[in-house]
Tab-separated table of C-alpha atoms and ligand atoms in Angstrom:
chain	number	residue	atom	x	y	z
A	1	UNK	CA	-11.426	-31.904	-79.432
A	2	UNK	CA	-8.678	-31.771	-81.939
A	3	UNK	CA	-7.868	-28.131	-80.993
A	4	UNK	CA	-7.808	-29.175	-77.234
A	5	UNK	CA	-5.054	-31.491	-77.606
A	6	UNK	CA	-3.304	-29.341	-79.241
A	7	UNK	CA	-3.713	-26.428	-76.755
A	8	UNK	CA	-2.903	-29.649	-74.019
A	9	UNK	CA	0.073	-30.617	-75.683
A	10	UNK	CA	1.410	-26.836	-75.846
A	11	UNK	CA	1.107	-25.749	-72.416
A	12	UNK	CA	2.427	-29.399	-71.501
A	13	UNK	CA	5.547	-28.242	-73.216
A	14	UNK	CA	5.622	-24.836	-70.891
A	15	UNK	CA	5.673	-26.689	-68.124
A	16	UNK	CA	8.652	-28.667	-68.681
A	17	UNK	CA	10.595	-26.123	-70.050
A	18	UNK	CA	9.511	-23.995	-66.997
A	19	UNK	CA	12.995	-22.605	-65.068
A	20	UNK	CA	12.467	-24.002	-61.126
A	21	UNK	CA	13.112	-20.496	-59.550
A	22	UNK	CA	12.019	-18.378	-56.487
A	23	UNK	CA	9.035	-18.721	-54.885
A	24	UNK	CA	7.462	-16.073	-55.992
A	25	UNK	CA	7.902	-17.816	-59.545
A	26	UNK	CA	6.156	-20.972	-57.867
A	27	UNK	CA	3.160	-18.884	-56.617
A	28	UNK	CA	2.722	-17.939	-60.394
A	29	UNK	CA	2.950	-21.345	-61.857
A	30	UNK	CA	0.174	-22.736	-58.867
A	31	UNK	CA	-1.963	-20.063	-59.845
A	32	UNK	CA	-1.939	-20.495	-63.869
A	33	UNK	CA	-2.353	-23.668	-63.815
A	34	UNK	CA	-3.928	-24.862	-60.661
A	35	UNK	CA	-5.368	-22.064	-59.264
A	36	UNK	CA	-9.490	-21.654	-58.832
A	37	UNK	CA	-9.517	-20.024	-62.476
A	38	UNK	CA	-6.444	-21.893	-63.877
A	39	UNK	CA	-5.904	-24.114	-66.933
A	40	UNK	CA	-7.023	-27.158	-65.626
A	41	UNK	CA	-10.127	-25.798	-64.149
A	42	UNK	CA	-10.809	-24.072	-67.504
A	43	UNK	CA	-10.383	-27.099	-69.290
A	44	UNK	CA	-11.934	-29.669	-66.960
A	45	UNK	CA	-15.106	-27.074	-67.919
A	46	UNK	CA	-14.759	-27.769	-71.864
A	47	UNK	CA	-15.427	-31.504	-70.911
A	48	UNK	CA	-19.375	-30.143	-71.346
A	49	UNK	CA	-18.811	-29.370	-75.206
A	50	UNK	CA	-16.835	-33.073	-76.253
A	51	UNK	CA	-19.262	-35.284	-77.715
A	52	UNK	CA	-20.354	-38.408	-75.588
A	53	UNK	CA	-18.278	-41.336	-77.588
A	54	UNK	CA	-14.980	-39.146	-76.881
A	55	UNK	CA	-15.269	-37.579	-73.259
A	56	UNK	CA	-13.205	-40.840	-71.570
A	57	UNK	CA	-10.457	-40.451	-73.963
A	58	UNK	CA	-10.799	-36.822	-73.063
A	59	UNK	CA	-11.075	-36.990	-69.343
A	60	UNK	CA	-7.987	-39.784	-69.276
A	61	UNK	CA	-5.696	-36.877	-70.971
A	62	UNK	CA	-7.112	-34.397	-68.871
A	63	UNK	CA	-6.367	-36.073	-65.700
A	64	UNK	CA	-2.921	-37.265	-66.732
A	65	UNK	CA	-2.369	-33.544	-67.815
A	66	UNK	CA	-3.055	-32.598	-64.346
A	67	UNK	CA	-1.040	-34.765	-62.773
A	68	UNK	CA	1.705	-33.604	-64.809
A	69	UNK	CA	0.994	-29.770	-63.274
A	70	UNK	CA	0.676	-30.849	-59.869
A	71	UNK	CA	3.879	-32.855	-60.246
A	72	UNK	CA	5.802	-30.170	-61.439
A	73	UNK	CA	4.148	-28.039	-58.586
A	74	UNK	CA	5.320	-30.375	-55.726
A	75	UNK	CA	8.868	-31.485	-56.900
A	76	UNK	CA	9.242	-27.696	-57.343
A	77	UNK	CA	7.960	-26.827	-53.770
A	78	UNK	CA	10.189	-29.872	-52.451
A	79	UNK	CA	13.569	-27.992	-54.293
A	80	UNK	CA	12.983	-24.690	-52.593
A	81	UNK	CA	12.272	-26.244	-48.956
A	82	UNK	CA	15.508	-28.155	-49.159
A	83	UNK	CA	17.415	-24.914	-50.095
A	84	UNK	CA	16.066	-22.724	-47.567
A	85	UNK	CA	16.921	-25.563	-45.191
A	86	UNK	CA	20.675	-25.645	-46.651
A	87	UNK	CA	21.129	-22.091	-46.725
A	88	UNK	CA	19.268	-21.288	-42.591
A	89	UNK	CA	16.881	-19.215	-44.583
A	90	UNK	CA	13.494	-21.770	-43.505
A	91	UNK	CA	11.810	-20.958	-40.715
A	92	UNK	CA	12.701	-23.048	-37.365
A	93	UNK	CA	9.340	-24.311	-36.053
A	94	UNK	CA	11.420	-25.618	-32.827
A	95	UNK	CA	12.010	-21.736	-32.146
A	96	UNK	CA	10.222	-20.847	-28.788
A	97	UNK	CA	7.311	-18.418	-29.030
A	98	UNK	CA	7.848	-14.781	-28.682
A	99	UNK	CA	7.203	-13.437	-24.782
A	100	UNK	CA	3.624	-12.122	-24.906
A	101	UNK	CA	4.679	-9.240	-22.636
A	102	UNK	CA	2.452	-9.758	-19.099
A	103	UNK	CA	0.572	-6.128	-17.981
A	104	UNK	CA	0.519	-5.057	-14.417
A	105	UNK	CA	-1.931	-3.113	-12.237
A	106	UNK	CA	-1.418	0.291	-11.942
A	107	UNK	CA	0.062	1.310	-8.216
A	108	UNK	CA	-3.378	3.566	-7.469
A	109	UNK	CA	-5.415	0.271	-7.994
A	110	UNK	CA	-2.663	-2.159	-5.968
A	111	UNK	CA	-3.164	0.075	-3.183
A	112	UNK	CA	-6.898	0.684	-3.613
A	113	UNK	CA	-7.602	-2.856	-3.725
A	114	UNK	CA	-5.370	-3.504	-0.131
A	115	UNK	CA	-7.451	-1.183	1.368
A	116	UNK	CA	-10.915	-2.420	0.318
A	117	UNK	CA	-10.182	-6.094	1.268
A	118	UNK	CA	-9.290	-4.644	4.705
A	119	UNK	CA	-12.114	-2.752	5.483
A	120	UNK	CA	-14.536	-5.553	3.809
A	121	UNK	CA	-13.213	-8.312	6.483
A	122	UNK	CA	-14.664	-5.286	8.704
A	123	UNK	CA	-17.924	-5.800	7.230
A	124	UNK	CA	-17.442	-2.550	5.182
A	125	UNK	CA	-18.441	-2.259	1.547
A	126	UNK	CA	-17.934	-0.235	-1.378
A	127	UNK	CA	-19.965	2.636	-2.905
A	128	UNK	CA	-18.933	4.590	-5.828
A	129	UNK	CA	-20.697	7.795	-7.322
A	130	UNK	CA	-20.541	10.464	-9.776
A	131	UNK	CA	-17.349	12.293	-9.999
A	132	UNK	CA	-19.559	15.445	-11.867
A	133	UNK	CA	-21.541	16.501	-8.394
A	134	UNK	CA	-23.546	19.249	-7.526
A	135	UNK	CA	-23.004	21.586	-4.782
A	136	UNK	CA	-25.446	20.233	-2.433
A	137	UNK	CA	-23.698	16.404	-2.294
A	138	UNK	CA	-20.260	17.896	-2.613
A	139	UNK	CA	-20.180	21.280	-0.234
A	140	UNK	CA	-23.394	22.171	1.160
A	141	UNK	CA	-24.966	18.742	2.823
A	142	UNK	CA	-21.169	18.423	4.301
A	143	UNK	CA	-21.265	21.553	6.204
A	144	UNK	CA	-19.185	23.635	4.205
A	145	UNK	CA	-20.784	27.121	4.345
A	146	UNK	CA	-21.164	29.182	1.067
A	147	UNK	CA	-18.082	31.320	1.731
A	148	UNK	CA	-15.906	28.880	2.501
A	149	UNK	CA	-12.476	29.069	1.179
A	150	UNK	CA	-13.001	25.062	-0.065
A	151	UNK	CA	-15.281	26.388	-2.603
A	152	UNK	CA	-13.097	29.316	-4.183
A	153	UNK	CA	-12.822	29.174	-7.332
A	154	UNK	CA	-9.233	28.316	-7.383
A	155	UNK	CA	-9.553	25.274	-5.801
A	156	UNK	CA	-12.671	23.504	-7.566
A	157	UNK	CA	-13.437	22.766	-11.207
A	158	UNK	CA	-16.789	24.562	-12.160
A	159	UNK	CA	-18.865	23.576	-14.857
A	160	UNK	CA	-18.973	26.076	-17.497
A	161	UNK	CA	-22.832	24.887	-18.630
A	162	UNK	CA	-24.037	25.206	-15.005
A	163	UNK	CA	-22.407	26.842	-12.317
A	164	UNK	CA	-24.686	24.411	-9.387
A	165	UNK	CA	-22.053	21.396	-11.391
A	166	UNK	CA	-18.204	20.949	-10.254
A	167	UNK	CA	-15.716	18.144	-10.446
A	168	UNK	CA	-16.004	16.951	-7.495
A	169	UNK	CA	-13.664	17.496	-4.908
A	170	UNK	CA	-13.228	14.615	-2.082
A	171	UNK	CA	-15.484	11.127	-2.529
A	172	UNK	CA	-17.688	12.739	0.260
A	173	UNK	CA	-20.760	12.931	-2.161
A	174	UNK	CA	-20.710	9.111	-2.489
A	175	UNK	CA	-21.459	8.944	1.189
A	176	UNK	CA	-24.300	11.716	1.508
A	177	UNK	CA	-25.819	9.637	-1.285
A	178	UNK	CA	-25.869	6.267	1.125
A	179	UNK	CA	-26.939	8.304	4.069
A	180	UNK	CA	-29.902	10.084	1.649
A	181	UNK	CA	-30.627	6.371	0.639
A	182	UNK	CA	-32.179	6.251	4.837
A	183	UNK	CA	-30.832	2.567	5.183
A	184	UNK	CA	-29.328	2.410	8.253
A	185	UNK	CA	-26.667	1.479	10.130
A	186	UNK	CA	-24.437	2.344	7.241
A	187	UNK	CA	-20.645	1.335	7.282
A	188	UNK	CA	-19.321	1.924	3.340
A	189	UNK	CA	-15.835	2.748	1.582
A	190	UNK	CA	-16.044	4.877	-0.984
A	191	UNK	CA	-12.968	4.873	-3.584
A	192	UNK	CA	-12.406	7.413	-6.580
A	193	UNK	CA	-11.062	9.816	-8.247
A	194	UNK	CA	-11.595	13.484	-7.680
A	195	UNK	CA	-10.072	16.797	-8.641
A	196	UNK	CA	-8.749	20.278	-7.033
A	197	UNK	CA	-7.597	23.012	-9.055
A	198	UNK	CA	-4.040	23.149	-7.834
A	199	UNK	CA	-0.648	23.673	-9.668
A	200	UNK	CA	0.901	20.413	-10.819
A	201	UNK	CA	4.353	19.693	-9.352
A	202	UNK	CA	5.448	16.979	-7.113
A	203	UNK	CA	3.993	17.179	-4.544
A	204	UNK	CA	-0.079	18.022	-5.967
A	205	UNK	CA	-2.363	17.414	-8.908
A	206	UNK	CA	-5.408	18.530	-10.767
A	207	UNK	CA	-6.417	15.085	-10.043
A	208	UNK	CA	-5.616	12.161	-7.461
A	209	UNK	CA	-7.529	9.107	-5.850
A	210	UNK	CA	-9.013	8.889	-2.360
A	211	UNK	CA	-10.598	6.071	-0.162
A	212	UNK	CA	-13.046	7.859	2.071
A	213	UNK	CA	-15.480	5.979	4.683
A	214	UNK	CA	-18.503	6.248	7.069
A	215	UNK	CA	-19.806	3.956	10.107
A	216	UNK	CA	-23.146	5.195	10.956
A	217	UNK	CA	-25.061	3.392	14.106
A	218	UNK	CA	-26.424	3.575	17.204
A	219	UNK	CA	-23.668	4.095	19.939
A	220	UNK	CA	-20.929	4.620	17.999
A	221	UNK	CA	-17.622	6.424	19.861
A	222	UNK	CA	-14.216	7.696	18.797
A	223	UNK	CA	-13.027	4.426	20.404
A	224	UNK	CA	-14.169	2.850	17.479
A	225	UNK	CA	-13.041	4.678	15.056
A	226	UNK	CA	-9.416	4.693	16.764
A	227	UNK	CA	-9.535	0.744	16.884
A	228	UNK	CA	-11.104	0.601	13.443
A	229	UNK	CA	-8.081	2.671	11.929
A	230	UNK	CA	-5.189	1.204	14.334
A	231	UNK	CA	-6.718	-2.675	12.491
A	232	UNK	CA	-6.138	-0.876	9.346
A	233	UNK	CA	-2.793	0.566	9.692
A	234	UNK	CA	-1.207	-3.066	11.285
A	235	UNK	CA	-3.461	-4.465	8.165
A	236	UNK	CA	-1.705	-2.699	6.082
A	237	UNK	CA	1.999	-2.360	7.171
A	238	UNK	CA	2.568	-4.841	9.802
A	239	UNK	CA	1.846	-5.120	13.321
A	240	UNK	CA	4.798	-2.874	14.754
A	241	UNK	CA	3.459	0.373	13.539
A	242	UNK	CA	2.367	2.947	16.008
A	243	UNK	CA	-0.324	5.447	16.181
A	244	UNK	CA	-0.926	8.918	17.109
A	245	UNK	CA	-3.852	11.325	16.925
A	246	UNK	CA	-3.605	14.879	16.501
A	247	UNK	CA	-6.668	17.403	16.837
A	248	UNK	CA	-7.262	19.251	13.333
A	249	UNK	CA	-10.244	20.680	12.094
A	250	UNK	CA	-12.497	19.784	9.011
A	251	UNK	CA	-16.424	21.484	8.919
A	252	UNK	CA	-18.062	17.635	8.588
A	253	UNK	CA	-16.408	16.234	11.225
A	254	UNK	CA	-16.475	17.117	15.101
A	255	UNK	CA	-14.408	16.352	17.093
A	256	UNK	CA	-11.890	15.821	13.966
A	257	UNK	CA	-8.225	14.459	14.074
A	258	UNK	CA	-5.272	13.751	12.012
A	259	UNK	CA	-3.592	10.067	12.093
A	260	UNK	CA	-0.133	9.385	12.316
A	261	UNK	CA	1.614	6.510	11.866
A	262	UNK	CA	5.433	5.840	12.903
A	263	UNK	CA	7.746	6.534	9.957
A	264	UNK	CA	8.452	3.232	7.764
A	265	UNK	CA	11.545	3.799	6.740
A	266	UNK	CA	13.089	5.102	10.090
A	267	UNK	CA	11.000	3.591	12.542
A	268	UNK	CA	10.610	6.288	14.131
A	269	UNK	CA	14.560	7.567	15.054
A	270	UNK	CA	13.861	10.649	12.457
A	271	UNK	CA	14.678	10.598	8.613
A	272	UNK	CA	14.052	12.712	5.361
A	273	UNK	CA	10.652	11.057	4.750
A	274	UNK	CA	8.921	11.982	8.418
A	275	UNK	CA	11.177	15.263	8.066
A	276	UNK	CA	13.017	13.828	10.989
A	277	UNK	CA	10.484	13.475	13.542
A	278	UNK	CA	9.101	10.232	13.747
A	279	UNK	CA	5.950	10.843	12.333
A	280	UNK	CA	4.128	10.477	8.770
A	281	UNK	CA	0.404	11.532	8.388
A	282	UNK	CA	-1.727	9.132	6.983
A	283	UNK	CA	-5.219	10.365	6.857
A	284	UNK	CA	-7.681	12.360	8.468
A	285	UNK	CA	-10.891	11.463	10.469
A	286	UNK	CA	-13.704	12.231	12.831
A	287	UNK	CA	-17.162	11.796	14.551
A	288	UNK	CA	-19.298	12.992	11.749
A	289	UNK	CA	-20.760	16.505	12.850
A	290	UNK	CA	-24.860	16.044	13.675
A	291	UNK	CA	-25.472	19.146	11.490
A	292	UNK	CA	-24.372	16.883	8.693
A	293	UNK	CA	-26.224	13.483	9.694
A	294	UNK	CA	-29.694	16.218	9.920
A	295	UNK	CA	-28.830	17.514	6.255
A	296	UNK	CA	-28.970	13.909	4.956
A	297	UNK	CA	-32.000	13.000	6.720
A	298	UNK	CA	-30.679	11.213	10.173
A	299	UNK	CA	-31.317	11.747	13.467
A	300	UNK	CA	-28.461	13.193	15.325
A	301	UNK	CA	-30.024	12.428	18.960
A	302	UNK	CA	-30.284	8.655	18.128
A	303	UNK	CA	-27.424	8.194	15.691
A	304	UNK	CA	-23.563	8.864	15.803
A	305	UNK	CA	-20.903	7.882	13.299
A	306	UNK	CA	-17.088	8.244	12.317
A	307	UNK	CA	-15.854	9.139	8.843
A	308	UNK	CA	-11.380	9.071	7.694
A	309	UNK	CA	-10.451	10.254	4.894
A	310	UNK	CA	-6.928	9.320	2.846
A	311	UNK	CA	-5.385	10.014	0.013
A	312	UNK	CA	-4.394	6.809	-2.211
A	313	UNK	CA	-1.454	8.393	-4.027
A	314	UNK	CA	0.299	9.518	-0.236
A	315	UNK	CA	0.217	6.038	1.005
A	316	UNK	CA	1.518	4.356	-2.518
A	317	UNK	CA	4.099	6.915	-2.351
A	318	UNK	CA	4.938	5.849	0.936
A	319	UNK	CA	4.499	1.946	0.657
A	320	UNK	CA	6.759	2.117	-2.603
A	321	UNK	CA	9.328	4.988	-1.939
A	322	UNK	CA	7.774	7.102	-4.576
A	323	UNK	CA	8.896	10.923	-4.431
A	324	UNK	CA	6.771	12.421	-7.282
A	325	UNK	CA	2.964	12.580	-8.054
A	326	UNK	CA	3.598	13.308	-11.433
A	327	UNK	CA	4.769	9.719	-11.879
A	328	UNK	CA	1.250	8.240	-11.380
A	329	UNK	CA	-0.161	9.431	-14.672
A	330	UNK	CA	2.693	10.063	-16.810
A	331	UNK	CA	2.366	6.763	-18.201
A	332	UNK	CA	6.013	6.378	-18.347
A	333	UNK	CA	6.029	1.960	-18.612
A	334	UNK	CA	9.573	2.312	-17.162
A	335	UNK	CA	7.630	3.438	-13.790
A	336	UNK	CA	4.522	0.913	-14.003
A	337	UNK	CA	6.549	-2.204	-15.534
A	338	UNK	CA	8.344	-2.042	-11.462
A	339	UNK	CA	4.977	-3.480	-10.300
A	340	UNK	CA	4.626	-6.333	-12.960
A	341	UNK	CA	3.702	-9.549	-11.043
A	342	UNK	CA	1.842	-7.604	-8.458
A	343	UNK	CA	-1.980	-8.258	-7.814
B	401	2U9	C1	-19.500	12.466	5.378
B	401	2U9	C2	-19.105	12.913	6.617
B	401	2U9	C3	-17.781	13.039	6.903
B	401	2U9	C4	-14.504	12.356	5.482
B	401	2U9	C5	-13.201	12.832	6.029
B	401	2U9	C6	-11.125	13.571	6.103
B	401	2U9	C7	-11.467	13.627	7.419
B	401	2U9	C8	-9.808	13.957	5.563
B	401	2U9	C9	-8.416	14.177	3.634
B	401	2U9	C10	-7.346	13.168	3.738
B	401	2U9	C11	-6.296	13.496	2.738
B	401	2U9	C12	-8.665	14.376	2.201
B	401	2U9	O1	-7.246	13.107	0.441
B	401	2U9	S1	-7.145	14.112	1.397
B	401	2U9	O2	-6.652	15.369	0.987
B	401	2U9	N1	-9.641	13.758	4.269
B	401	2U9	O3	-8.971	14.424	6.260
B	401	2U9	N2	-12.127	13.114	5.325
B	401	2U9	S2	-13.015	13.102	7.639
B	401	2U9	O4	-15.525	12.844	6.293
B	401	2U9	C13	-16.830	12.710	5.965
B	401	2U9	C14	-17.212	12.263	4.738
B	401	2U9	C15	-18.553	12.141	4.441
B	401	2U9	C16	-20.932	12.357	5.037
């Protein structure tokens, strides 16, 4: 006990004599002395070894003792408060927060998502599918004969493991797989991505997005699909646009068409966009050839359909004044921060 008191008395005498400076200093103090392993932990233990008659004496220094340390502690934590005050070094809890910085959806998927929600208040839904295909869903169930220039080698990604597997080349598949599925009538969007082995500049990619859909029934005429995609384009821009239809040609579709719509930045008097006539393509379309409802398992003599086709990136390019492809995945947050605050 003796030797206690001494070693009590001693490190009392630290403590005053201890200099009040830096914080750093004050973390070392709190931790020798007050800290989990610190003096008066350690000596708090020793109360076990002081014999019975002497451990209130004991435990009266001991508390006062750490009083003392805790004093010290606070009066010192009090000083260097104050002076960071004085000198503008505290912190200011009255700052505001920093901005957490708000993301935004990518153009692709602004666009995407206006075109499902118009087609879905047509009582369309949406189908996705795999984006590895084989060559019957992607090529041969939609018509397109073996030597077709469509499947040259140049224009579609081949799988080096199997040459049967490609990257698939328009969201086509997704539909063969609804019409294989023998539920019928069928009316489905299909969105996704899909790739072509082209040269990337401005105006194509390796890889882009298209929304792609099928109305399969009893009855159905190109009257529908023309009133189907006029809805769609007033949907979409506004109820001024105009339409036309031109004849074009695509193996899964007969008859088959290209849409028009009137140019929105011109109106239609003639500009750079619609190369000065008027005019900007918009997708293509048709009544879906019956050689292609037979390869997916439908009866051609009782059914009829219409399929369109678009590409997403054309009509973000043309809803946003966007005059490079590249600019879509380039990542460049310059580019995507213009759509912050869109949904
Ligand atoms: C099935 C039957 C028919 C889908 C169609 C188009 C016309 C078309 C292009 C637009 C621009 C592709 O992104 S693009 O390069 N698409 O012109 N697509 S008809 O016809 C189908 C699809 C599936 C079973």
């Amino acid at each position: 006990m003796e030797n206690l008191l001494e070693q009590i008395k001693g490190y009392k005498e630290e403590i005053a004599a201890t200099q009040q400076n830096g914080a750093a200093a004050l973390e070392t103090f709190r931790i020798r002395f007050l800290g989990t392993k610190g003096i008066v932990k350690t000596l708090f233990a020793e109360m076990k070894n002081v014999p019975a008659e002497e451990k209130k004496a004991f435990g009266a220094i001991l508390n006062e003792f750490k009083q003392f340390a805790e004093d010290k502690y606070e009066q010192w934590k009090a000083g260097l408060e104050s002076t960071e005050v004085e000198s503008g070094t505290a912190f200011d809890y009255t700052l505001p927060g920093d901005p957490a910085p708000m993301g935004s959806r990518h153009p692709i998927s602004l666009v995407k998502n206006d075109i499902i929600a118009i087609f879905r208040r047509l009582g369309f839904s949406v189908a996705e599918g795999p984006e590895i295909e084989d060559d019957f869903h992607n090529f041969t169930a939609l018509n397109l004969p073996e030597h077709h220039p469509a499947r040259d080698m140049q224009d579609t990604f081949y799988l080096h493991q199997n040459p049967d597997w490609l990257l698939r080349t328009h969201t086509s598949n997704v539909q063969v797989r609804e019409m294989e599925k023998g539920k019928l009538p069928i009316r489905v969007i299909c969105p996704g991505r899909v790739y072509r082995n082209e040269t990337i500049s401005a105006r194509a990619h390796c890889f882009f997005h298209q929304v792609e859909g099928l109305y399969i029934d009893e009855h159905v005429s190109f009257a529908d699909l023309k009133q189907t995609l006029y809805f769609f384009v007033q949907e979409l821009f506004g109820n001024n646009i105009r339409i036309r239809f031109r004849p074009s040609y695509f193996p899964f579709t007969e008859p088959s068409a290209e849409m028009d719509i009137s140019c929105l930045l011109c109106h239609g008097k003639g500009c750079n966009v619609c190369k000065h006539t008027g005019w900007v393509e918009i997708l293509g379309c048709g009544m879906v050839h019956p050689q292609v409802l037979e390869n997916c398992g439908i009866d051609s003599n009782k059914y009829t359909g219409f399929a369109f086709g678009m590409g997403i990136e054309r009509i973000a390019m043309l809803k946003y004044q966007i005059n490079d492809l590249r600019l879509f995945s380039e990542n460049d947050i310059r580019f995507l921060q213009q759509f912050t605050g869109s949904f």
